[in-house]
PDB file of C-alpha atoms and ligand atoms in Angstrom:
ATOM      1  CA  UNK A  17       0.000   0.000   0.000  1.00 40.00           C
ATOM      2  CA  UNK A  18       1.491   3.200  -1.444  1.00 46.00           C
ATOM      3  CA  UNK A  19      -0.708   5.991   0.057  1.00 49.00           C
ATOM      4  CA  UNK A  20       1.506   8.658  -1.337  1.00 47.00           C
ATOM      5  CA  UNK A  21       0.508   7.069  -4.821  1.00 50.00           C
ATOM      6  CA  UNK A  22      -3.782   8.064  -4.399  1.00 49.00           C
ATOM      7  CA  UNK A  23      -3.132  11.418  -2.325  1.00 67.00           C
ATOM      8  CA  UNK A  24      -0.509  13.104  -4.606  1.00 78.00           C
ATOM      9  CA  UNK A  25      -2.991  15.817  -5.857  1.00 77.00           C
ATOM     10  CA  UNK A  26      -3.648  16.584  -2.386  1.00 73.00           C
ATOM     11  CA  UNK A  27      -0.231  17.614  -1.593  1.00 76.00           C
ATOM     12  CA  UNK A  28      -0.070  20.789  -3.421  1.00 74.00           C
ATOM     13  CA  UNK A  29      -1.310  22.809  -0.530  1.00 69.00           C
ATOM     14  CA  UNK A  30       1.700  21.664   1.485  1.00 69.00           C
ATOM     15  CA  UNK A  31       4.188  21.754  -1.001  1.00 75.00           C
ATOM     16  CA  UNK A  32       2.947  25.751  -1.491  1.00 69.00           C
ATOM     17  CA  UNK A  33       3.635  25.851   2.649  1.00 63.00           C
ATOM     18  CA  UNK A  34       6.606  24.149   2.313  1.00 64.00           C
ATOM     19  CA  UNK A  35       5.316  22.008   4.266  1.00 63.00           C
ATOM     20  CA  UNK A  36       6.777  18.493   2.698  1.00 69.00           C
ATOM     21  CA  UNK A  37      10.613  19.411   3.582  1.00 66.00           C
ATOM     22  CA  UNK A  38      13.397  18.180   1.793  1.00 73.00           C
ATOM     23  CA  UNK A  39      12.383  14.292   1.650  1.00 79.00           C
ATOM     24  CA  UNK A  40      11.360  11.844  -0.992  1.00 82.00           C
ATOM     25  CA  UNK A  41       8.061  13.099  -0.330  1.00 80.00           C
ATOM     26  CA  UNK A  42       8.639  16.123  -2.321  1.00 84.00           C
ATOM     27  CA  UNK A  43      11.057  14.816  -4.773  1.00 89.00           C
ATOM     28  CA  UNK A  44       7.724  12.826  -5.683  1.00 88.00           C
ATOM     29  CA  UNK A  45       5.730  15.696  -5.677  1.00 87.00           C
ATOM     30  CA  UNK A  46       8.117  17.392  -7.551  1.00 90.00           C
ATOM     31  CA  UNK A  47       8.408  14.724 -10.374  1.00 92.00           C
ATOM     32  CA  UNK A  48       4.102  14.786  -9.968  1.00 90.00           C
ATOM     33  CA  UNK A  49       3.863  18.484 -11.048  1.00 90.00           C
ATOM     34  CA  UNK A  50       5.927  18.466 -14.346  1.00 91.00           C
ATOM     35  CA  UNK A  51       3.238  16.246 -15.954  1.00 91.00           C
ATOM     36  CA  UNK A  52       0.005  17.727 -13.957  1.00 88.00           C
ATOM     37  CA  UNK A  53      -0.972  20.702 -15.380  1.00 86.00           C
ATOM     38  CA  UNK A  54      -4.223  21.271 -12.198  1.00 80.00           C
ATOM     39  CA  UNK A  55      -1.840  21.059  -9.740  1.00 82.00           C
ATOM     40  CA  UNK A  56       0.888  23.188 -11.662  1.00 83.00           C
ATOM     41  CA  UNK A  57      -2.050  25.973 -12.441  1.00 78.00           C
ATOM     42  CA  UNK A  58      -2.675  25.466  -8.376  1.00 73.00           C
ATOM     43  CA  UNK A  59       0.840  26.050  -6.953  1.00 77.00           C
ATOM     44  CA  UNK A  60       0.674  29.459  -9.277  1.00 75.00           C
ATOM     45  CA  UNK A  61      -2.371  30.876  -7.835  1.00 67.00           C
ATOM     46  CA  UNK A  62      -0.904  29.454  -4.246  1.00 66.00           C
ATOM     47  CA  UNK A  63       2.134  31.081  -4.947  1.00 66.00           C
ATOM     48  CA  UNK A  64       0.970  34.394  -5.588  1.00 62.00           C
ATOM     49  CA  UNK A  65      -1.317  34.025  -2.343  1.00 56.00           C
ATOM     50  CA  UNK A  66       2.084  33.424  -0.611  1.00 55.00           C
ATOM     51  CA  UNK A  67       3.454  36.860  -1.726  1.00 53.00           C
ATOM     52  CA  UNK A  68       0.420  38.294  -1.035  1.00 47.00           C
ATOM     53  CA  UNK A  69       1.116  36.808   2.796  1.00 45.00           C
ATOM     54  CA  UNK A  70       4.825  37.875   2.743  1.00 45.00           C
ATOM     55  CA  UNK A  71       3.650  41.231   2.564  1.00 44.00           C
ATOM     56  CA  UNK A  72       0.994  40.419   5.007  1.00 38.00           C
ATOM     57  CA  UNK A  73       3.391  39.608   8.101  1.00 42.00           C
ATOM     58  CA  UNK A  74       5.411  43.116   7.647  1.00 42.00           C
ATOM     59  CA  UNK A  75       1.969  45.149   7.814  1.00 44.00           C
ATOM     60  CA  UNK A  76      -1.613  44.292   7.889  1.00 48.00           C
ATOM     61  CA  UNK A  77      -2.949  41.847   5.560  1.00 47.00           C
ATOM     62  CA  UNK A  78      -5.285  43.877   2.623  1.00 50.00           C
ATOM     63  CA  UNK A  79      -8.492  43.734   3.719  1.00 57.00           C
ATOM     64  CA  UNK A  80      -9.988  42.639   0.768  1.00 55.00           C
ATOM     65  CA  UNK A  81      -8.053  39.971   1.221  1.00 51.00           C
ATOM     66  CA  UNK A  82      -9.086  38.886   4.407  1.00 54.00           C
ATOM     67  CA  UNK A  83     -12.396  39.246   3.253  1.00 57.00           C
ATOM     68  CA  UNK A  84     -12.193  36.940   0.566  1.00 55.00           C
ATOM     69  CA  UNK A  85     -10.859  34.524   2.068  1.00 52.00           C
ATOM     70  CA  UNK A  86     -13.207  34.831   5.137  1.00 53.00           C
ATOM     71  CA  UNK A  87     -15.814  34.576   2.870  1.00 54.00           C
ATOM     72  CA  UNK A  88     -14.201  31.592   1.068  1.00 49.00           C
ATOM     73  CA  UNK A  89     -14.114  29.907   4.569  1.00 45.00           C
ATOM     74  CA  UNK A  90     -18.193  30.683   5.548  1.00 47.00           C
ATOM     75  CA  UNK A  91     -18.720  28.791   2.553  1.00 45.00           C
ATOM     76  CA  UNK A  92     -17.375  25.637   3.949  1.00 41.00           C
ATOM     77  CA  UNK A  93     -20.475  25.443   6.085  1.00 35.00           C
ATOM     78  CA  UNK A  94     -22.398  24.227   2.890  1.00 35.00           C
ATOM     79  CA  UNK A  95     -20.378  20.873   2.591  1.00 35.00           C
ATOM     80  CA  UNK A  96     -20.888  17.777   5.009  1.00 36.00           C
ATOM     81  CA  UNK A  97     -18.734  17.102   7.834  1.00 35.00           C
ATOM     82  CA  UNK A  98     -16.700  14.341   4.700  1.00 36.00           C
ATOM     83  CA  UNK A  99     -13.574  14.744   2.637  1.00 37.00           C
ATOM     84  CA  UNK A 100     -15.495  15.600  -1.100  1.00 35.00           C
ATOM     85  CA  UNK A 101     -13.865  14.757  -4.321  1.00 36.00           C
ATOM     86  CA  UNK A 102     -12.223  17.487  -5.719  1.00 38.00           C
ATOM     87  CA  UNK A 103     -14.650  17.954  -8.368  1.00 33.00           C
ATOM     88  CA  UNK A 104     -17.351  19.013  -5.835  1.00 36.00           C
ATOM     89  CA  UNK A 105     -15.135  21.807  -4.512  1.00 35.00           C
ATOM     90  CA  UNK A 106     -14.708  23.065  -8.141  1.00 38.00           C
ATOM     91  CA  UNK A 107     -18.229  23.871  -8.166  1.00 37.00           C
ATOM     92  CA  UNK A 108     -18.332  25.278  -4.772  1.00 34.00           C
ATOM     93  CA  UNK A 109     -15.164  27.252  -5.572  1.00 35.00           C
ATOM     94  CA  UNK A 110     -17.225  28.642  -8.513  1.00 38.00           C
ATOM     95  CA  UNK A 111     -19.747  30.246  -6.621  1.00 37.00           C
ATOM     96  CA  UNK A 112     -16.723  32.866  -5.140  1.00 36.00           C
ATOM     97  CA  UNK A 113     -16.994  36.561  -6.509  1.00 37.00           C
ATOM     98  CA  UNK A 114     -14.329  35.782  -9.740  1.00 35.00           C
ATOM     99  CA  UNK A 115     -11.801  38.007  -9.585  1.00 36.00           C
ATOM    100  CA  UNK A 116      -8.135  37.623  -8.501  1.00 36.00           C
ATOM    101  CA  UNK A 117      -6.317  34.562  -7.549  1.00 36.00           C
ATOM    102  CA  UNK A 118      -8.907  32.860  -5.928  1.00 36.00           C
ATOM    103  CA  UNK A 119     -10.572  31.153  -8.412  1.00 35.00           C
ATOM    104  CA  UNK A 120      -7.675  29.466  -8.641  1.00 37.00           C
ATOM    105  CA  UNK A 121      -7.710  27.282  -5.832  1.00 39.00           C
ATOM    106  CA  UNK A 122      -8.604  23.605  -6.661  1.00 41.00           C
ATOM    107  CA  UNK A 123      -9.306  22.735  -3.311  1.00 50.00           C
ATOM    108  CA  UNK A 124     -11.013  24.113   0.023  1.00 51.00           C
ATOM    109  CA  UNK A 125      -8.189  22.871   2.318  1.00 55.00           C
ATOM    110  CA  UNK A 126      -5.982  25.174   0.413  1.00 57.00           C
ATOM    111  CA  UNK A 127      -8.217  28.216   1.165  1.00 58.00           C
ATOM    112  CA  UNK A 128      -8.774  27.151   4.600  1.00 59.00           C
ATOM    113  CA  UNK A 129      -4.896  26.679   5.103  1.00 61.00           C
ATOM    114  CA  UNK A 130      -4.778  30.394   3.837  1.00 63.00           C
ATOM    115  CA  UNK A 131      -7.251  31.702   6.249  1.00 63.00           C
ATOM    116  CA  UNK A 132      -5.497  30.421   8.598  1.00 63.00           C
ATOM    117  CA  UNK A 133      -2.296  31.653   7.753  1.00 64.00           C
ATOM    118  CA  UNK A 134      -3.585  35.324   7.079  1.00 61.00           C
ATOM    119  CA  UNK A 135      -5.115  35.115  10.746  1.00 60.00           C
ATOM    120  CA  UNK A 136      -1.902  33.715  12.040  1.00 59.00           C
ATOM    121  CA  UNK A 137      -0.105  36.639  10.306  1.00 57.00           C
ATOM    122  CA  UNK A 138      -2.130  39.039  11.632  1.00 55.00           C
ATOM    123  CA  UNK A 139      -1.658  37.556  15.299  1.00 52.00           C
ATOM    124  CA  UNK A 140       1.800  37.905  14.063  1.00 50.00           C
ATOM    125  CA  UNK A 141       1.688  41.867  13.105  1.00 51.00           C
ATOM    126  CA  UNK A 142       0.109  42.593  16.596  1.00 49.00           C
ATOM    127  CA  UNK A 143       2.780  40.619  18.741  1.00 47.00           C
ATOM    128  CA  UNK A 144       5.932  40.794  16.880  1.00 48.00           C
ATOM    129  CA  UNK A 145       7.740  39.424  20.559  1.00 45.00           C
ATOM    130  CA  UNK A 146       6.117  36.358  20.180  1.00 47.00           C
ATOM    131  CA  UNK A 147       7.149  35.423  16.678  1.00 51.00           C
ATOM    132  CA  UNK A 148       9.390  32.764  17.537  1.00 55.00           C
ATOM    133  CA  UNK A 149       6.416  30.733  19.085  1.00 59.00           C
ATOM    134  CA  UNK A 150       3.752  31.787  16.591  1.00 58.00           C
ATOM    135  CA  UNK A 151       6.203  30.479  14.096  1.00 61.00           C
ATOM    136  CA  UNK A 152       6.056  27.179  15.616  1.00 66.00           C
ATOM    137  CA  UNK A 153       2.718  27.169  16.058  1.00 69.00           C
ATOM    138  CA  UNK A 154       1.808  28.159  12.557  1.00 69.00           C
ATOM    139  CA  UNK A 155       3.999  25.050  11.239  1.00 71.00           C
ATOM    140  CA  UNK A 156       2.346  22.681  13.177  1.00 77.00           C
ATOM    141  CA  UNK A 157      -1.163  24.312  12.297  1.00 75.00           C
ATOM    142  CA  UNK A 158      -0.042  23.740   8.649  1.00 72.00           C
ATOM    143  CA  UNK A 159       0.542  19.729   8.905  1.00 75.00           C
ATOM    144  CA  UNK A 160      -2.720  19.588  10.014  1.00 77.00           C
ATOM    145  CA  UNK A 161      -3.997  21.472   7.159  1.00 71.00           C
ATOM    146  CA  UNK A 162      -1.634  19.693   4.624  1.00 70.00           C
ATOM    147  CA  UNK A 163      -2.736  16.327   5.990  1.00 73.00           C
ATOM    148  CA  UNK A 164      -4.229  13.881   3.573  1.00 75.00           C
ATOM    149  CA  UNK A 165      -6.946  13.189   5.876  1.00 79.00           C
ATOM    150  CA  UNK A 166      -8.012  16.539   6.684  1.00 75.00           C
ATOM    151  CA  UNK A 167     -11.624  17.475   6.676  1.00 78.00           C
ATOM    152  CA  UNK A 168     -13.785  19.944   7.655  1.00 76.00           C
ATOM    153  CA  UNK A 169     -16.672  20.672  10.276  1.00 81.00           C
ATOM    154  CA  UNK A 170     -18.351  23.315  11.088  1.00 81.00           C
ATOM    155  CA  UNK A 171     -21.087  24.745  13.713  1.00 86.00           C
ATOM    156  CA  UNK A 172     -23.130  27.604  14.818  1.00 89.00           C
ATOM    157  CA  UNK A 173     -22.677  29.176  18.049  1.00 92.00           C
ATOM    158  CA  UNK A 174     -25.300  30.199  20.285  1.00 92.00           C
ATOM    159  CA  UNK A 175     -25.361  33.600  20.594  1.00 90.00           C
ATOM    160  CA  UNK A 176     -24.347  34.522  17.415  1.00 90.00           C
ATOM    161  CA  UNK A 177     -21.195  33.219  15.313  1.00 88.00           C
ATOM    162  CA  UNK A 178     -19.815  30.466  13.637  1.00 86.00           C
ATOM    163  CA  UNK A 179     -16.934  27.767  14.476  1.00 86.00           C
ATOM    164  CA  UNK A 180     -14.753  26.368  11.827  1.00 82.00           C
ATOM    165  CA  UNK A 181     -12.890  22.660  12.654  1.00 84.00           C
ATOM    166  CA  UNK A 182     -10.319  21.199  10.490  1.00 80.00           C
ATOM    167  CA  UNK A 183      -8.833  18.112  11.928  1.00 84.00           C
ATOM    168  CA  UNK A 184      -6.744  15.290  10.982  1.00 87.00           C
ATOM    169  CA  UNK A 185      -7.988  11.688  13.144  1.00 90.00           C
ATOM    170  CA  UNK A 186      -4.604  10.628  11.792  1.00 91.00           C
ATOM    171  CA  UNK A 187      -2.982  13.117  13.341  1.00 91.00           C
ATOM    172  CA  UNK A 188      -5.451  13.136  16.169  1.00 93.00           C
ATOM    173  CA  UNK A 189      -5.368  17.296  16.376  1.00 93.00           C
ATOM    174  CA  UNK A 190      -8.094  19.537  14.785  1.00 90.00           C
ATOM    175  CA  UNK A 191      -7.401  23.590  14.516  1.00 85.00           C
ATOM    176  CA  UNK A 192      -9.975  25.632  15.443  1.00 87.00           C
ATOM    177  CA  UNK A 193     -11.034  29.379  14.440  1.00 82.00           C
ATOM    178  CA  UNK A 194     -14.540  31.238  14.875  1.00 83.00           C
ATOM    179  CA  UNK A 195     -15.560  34.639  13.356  1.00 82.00           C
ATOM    180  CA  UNK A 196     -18.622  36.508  14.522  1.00 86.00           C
ATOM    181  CA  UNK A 197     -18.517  36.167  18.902  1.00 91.00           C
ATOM    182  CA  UNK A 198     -20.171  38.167  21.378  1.00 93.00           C
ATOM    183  CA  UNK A 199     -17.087  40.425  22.091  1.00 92.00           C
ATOM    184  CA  UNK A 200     -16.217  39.356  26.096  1.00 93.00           C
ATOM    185  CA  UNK A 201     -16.226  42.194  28.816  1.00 91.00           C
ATOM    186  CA  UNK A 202     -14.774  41.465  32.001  1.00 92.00           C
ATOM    187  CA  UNK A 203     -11.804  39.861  31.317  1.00 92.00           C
ATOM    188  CA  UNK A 204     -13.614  36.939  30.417  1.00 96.00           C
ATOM    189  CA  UNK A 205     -12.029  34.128  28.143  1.00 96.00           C
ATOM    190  CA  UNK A 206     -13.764  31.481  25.430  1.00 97.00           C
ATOM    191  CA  UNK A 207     -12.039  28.427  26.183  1.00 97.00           C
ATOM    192  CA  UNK A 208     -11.970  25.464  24.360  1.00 97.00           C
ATOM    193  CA  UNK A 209     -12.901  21.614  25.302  1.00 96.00           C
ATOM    194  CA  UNK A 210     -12.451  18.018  24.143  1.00 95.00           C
ATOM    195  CA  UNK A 211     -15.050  16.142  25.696  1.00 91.00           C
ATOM    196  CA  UNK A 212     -15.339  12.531  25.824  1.00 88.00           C
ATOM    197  CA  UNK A 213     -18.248  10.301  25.444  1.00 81.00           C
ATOM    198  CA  UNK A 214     -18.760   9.526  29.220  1.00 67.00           C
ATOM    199  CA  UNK A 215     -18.881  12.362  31.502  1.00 54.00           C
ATOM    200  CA  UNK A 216     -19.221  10.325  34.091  1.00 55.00           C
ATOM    201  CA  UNK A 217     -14.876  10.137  34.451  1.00 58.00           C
ATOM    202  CA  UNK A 218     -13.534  13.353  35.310  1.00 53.00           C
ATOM    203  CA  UNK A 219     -11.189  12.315  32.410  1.00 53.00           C
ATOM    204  CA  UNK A 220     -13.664  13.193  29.919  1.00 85.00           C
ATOM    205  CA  UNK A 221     -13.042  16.425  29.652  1.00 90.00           C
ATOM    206  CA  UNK A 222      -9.888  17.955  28.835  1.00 92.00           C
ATOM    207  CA  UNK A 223      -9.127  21.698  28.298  1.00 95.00           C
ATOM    208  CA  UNK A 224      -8.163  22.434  24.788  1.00 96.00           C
ATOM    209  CA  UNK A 225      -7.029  25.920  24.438  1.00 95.00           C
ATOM    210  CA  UNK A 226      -8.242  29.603  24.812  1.00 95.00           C
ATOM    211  CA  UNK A 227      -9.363  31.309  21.934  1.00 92.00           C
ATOM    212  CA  UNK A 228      -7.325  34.562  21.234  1.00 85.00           C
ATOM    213  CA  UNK A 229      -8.797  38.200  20.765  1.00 83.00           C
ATOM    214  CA  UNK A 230     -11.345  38.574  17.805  1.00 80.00           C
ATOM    215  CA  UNK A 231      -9.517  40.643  15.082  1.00 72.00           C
ATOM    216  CA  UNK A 232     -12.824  42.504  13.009  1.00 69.00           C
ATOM    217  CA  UNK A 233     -14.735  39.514  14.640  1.00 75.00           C
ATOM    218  CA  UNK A 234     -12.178  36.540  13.500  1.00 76.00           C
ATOM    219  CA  UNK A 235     -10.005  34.806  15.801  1.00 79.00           C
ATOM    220  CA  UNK A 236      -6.618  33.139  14.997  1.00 75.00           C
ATOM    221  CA  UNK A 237      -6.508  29.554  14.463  1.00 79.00           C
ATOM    222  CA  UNK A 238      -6.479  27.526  17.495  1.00 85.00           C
ATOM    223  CA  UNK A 239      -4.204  23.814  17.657  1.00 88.00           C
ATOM    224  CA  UNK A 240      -5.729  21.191  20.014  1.00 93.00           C
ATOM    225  CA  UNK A 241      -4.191  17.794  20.268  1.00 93.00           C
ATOM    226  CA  UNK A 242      -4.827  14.144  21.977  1.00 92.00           C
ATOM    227  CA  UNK A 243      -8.286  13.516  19.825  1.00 92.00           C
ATOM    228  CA  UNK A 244      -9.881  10.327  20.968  1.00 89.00           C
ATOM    229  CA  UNK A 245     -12.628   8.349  19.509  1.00 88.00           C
ATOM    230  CA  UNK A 246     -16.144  10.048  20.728  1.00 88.00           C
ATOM    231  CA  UNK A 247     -14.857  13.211  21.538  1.00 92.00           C
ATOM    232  CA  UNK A 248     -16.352  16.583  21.057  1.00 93.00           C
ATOM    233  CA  UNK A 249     -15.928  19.845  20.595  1.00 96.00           C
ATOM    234  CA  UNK A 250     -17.401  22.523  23.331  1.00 96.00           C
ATOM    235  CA  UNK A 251     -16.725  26.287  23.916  1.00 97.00           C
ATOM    236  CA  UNK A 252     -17.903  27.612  27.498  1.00 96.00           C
ATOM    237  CA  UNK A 253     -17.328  31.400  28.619  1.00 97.00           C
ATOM    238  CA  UNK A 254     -14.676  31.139  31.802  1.00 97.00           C
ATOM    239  CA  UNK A 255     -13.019  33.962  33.659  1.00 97.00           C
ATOM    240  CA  UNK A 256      -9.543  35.562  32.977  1.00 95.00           C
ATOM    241  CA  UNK A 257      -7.232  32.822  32.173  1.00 94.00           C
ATOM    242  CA  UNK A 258      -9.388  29.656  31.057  1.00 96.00           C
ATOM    243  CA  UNK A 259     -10.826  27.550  33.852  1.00 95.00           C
ATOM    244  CA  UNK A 260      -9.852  23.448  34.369  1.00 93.00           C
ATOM    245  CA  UNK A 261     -13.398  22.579  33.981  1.00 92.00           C
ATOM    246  CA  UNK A 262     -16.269  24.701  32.000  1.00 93.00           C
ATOM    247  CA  UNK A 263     -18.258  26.838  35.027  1.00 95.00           C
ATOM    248  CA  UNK A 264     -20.843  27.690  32.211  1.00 95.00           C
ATOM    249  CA  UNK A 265     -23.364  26.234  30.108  1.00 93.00           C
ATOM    250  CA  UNK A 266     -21.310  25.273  26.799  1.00 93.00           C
ATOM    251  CA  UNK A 267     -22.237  28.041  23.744  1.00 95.00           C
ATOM    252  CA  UNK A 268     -20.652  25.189  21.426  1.00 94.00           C
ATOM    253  CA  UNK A 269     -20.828  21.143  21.141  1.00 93.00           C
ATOM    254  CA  UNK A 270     -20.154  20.379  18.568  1.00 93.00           C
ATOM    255  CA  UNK A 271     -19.986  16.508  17.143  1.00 92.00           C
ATOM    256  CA  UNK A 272     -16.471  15.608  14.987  1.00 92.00           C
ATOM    257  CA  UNK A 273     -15.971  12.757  12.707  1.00 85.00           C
ATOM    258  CA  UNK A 274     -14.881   9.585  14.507  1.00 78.00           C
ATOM    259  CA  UNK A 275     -11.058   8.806  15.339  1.00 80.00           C
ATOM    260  CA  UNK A 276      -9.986   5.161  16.086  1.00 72.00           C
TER     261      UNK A 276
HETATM  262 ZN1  LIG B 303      -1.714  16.719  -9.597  1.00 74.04          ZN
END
């Protein structure tokens, strides 16, 4: 079993992050792109998006930008919580205002693996001390996004806003983002939960992050690990610095596809 061999178109979005470092992986990849023309016309429109980014981590991404992708992203709530064939998200791609480069994107990993790395950039803008760190947090949000098994889930928040889930069971970590949240007075924190099927152990529910300051009502990708089989995904309001069990009624639960 050669899994390489099926998922090859699906590495394009990684090789763009330079994600696939200097291995065999990419020499494959490499070898792959001089005789696929999609995935050639892909890492083009990707590569311009990565200029466009460049830019984006010395000053404050366009806003236009943002807004497209954003808006490329919201769409993602129209698809099942599956990996689709790629001809599905050609369609769905189609229905994006047509003008610049993204059109161009064959896939909707690769324009959620944007989003996330024009939120991440502008988390890096604001906090230019903490580079180092949001550097390595930014690479390991990317393998999840470049994984072959990635998919996507989202879910409405009550009280107004929507969360966005891309995980990787193989990887057993999802990244999570949200745009649209009651803004939090008070010092008061959204923080993140796995939760297991039985809440009966006091195991079953693990803390999984706080979700950063909204930037114009987005907030920069989040990286939870140690997915098990059952879990879900909950958001509860907590005081100042996260809490090690909700206090509050979840706003979020949210059901993600089954790890084994
Ligand atoms: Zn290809």
């Amino acid at each position: 079993m050669l899994p390489w061999r099926r998922n090859l178109h699906a590495l394009v979005g990684a090789y763009a992050l330079d994600a696939l470092g200097e291995g065999a992986e990419r020499e494959r990849f490499t070898r792959h792109l001089r005789r696929c023309t999609s995935c050639a016309e892909e890492l083009r429109g990707l590569r311009e998006v990565a200029t466009a980014l460049a830019y984006a981590t010395a000053a404050e991404p366009p806003p236009e930008l943002r807004r497209r992708v954003m808006a490329a992203v919201s769409r993602t709530r129209q698809l099942p919580p599956e990996a689709l064939p790629q001809w599905r998200f050609r369609g769905w791609l189609s229905r994006i205002p047509s003008s610049g480069w993204l059109p161009r994107l064959a896939t909707a990993t690769a324009a959620i693996a944007i989003a996330a790395v024009v939120a991440l950039s502008v988390a890096l803008s604001s906090a230019t001390q903490q580079l180092n760190s949001a550097r390595a947090q930014g690479q390991a949000i990317a393998a999840v996004l470049a994984a072959p098994d990635v998919t996507t889930v989202t879910g409405p928040v009550s009280g107004g806003g929507v969360t966005t889930v891309v995980l990787s069971a193989g990887r057993r970590e999802l990244v999570v983002s949200t745009s649209g949240l009651a803004a939090l007075s008070g010092g008061k924190v959204y923080e993140l939960w796995l939760i297991g099927p039985s809440t009966a152990q006091a195991t079953a529910i693990r803390r999984a992050g706080l979700l950063p300051g909204a930037e114009a009502g987005l907030t920069a990708p989040v990286l939870a690990s140690g997915l098990v089989a059952g879990d879900k995904l909950g958001i509860t309001v907590e005081p100042a610095g996260g809490s090690n069990q909700p206090t509050t009624t979840p706003i979020l639960l949210l059901s993600l596809p089954a790890v084994t």
